[in-house]
Amino acid sequence: DGGITQSPKYLFRKEGQNVTLSCEQNLNHDAMYWYRQDPGQGLRLIYYSQIVNDFQKGDIAEGYSVSREKKESFPLTVTSAQKNPTAFYLCASSSLDPATNEKLFFGSGTQLSVL
Amino acid sequence: AQSVTQPDIHITVSEGASLELRCNYSYGATPYLFWYVQSPGQGLQLLLKYFSGDTLVQGIKGFEAEFKRSQSSFNLRKPSVHWSDAAEYFCAVGGNTGTASKLTFGTGTRLQVTL
């Protein structure tokens, strides 16, 4: 089945530690996105990528980093510079077809908590 | 700047009753409008979208939404709610920008269904 796989489902970070969240898609989508979701808030865009080896900052990129070495993969690193990392992180993808490029497909998310 | 307002944080309806979730938007041009649904601990799934044309759009799971330009609204409706509809619902607005990175999400409405 085509879809987006995020792992792990739950992740704990120690003080000063970098952690990496995995996102893999087999939908053959060119564009991939990372969102942060906090209770009572909408989704906020962290980073996005429309092509391999290229990515752009979203609204809240500080304290995060990404890479896009393969079309299928878009890992997110939460660095120690992110002082409030506890949140639910969602990865999404979309095609670049003008007829469907604003339809997002989401993974099932990673809940990151601080120890 | 574009924005989305979902005035109702939490709504409770009885199974079999009708449902209307409110969404008001602000957008400087012709908007693209979306409703997504999120089950607990899961990613978001697209219910329906409005790009142009007929202002009443049909979606999956028996949902529909009506675009009212004069009221800047895109309310989601369902004639008869099922217990499985309990979830969080997000409205989003964007435009013909060629990328989902320009979508703005509302803060969500949590739907509880009583039996």
CSV table of C-alpha atoms in Angstrom, one decimal, chain A:
chain,number,residue,atom,x,y,z
A,1,ASP,CA,0.0,0.0,0.0
A,2,GLY,CA,1.2,3.5,-0.8
A,3,GLY,CA,1.6,5.9,2.1
A,4,ILE,CA,3.9,7.7,4.5
A,5,THR,CA,5.7,6.0,7.3
A,6,GLN,CA,6.9,7.9,10.3
A,7,SER,CA,9.1,6.4,13.0
A,8,PRO,CA,9.3,6.1,15.9
A,9,LYS,CA,5.8,6.6,17.2
A,10,TYR,CA,7.1,7.9,20.5
A,11,LEU,CA,10.5,9.5,21.2
A,12,PHE,CA,12.1,10.9,24.3
A,13,ARG,CA,14.8,13.5,24.2
A,14,LYS,CA,17.3,14.2,27.0
A,15,GLU,CA,18.6,17.7,27.7
A,16,GLY,CA,21.2,18.8,25.1
A,17,GLN,CA,20.5,15.9,22.8
A,18,ASN,CA,19.7,15.9,19.1
A,19,VAL,CA,17.1,13.5,17.9
A,20,THR,CA,16.1,12.5,14.4
A,21,LEU,CA,12.5,11.7,13.3
A,22,SER,CA,12.2,9.5,10.2
A,23,CYS,CA,9.7,10.0,7.4
A,24,GLU,CA,9.5,7.7,4.3
A,25,GLN,CA,7.0,7.8,1.5
A,26,ASN,CA,6.3,5.5,-1.4
A,27,LEU,CA,3.8,7.7,-3.1
A,28,ASN,CA,6.3,9.0,-5.6
A,29,HIS,CA,5.6,12.5,-4.4
A,30,ASP,CA,8.1,15.3,-5.1
A,31,ALA,CA,7.2,17.5,-2.2
A,32,MET,CA,7.5,16.6,1.5
A,33,TYR,CA,6.8,18.7,4.6
A,34,TRP,CA,7.3,18.7,8.3
A,35,TYR,CA,4.7,20.1,10.6
A,36,ARG,CA,4.6,20.6,14.4
A,37,GLN,CA,1.3,20.3,16.2
A,38,ASP,CA,0.7,21.6,19.7
A,39,PRO,CA,-2.5,21.1,21.7
A,40,GLY,CA,-5.1,23.8,20.8
A,41,GLN,CA,-3.0,25.0,17.9
A,42,GLY,CA,-3.1,24.4,14.2
A,43,LEU,CA,-0.3,22.8,12.3
A,44,ARG,CA,2.8,24.9,11.9
A,45,LEU,CA,5.2,24.3,9.0
A,46,ILE,CA,8.8,23.6,10.0
A,47,TYR,CA,10.5,22.8,6.7
A,48,TYR,CA,9.5,21.6,3.2
A,49,SER,CA,11.2,20.2,0.2
A,50,GLN,CA,10.1,20.1,-3.4
A,51,ILE,CA,13.1,18.4,-4.9
A,52,VAL,CA,16.0,16.2,-3.8
A,53,ASN,CA,18.9,18.1,-2.2
A,54,ASP,CA,16.8,21.2,-1.8
A,55,PHE,CA,14.6,22.4,1.1
A,56,GLN,CA,13.1,25.6,2.4
A,57,LYS,CA,12.4,26.9,5.9
A,58,GLY,CA,8.8,27.1,7.0
A,59,ASP,CA,7.3,29.4,9.7
A,60,ILE,CA,9.1,27.8,12.7
A,61,ALA,CA,12.4,26.4,11.4
A,62,GLU,CA,14.7,27.5,14.3
A,63,GLY,CA,16.1,24.6,16.2
A,64,TYR,CA,15.3,22.1,13.5
A,65,SER,CA,17.3,20.7,10.5
A,66,VAL,CA,16.4,18.5,7.6
A,67,SER,CA,17.9,16.7,4.7
A,68,ARG,CA,16.5,15.4,1.4
A,69,GLU,CA,19.1,13.0,-0.1
A,70,LYS,CA,16.5,10.7,-1.6
A,71,LYS,CA,13.0,11.4,-3.0
A,72,GLU,CA,11.4,9.0,-0.6
A,73,SER,CA,13.0,10.2,2.6
A,74,PHE,CA,12.8,13.5,4.5
A,75,PRO,CA,14.2,13.1,8.1
A,76,LEU,CA,13.9,15.9,10.6
A,77,THR,CA,16.5,16.5,13.3
A,78,VAL,CA,15.4,18.3,16.5
A,79,THR,CA,18.5,19.9,17.8
A,80,SER,CA,19.4,21.0,21.3
A,81,ALA,CA,18.8,24.6,20.2
A,82,GLN,CA,15.0,23.8,20.2
A,83,LYS,CA,14.2,24.7,23.8
A,84,ASN,CA,10.6,23.5,23.7
A,85,PRO,CA,10.5,20.4,21.5
A,86,THR,CA,7.6,18.6,23.1
A,87,ALA,CA,5.0,18.3,20.4
A,88,PHE,CA,3.4,16.0,17.9
A,89,TYR,CA,5.3,16.0,14.6
A,90,LEU,CA,3.6,15.2,11.3
A,91,CYS,CA,5.3,14.5,8.0
A,92,ALA,CA,3.3,15.0,4.8
A,93,SER,CA,3.8,14.8,1.1
A,94,SER,CA,2.1,16.0,-2.0
A,95,SER,CA,2.6,15.8,-5.8
A,96,LEU,CA,3.6,18.8,-7.8
A,97,ASP,CA,0.8,18.2,-10.3
A,98,PRO,CA,-1.1,21.5,-10.5
A,99,ALA,CA,-4.4,19.7,-10.2
A,100,THR,CA,-3.5,18.1,-6.9
A,101,ASN,CA,-0.4,19.8,-5.4
A,102,GLU,CA,-2.3,21.3,-2.5
A,103,LYS,CA,-3.6,17.9,-1.3
A,104,LEU,CA,-1.5,16.7,1.5
A,105,PHE,CA,-1.0,13.1,2.5
A,106,PHE,CA,0.0,12.7,6.2
A,107,GLY,CA,1.9,10.1,8.2
A,108,SER,CA,0.7,9.0,11.6
A,109,GLY,CA,3.0,11.2,13.5
A,110,THR,CA,5.7,11.1,16.1
A,111,GLN,CA,5.1,12.3,19.7
A,112,LEU,CA,8.3,13.8,21.0
A,113,SER,CA,8.7,14.4,24.7
A,114,VAL,CA,11.5,15.8,26.9
A,115,LEU,CA,12.9,13.7,29.7
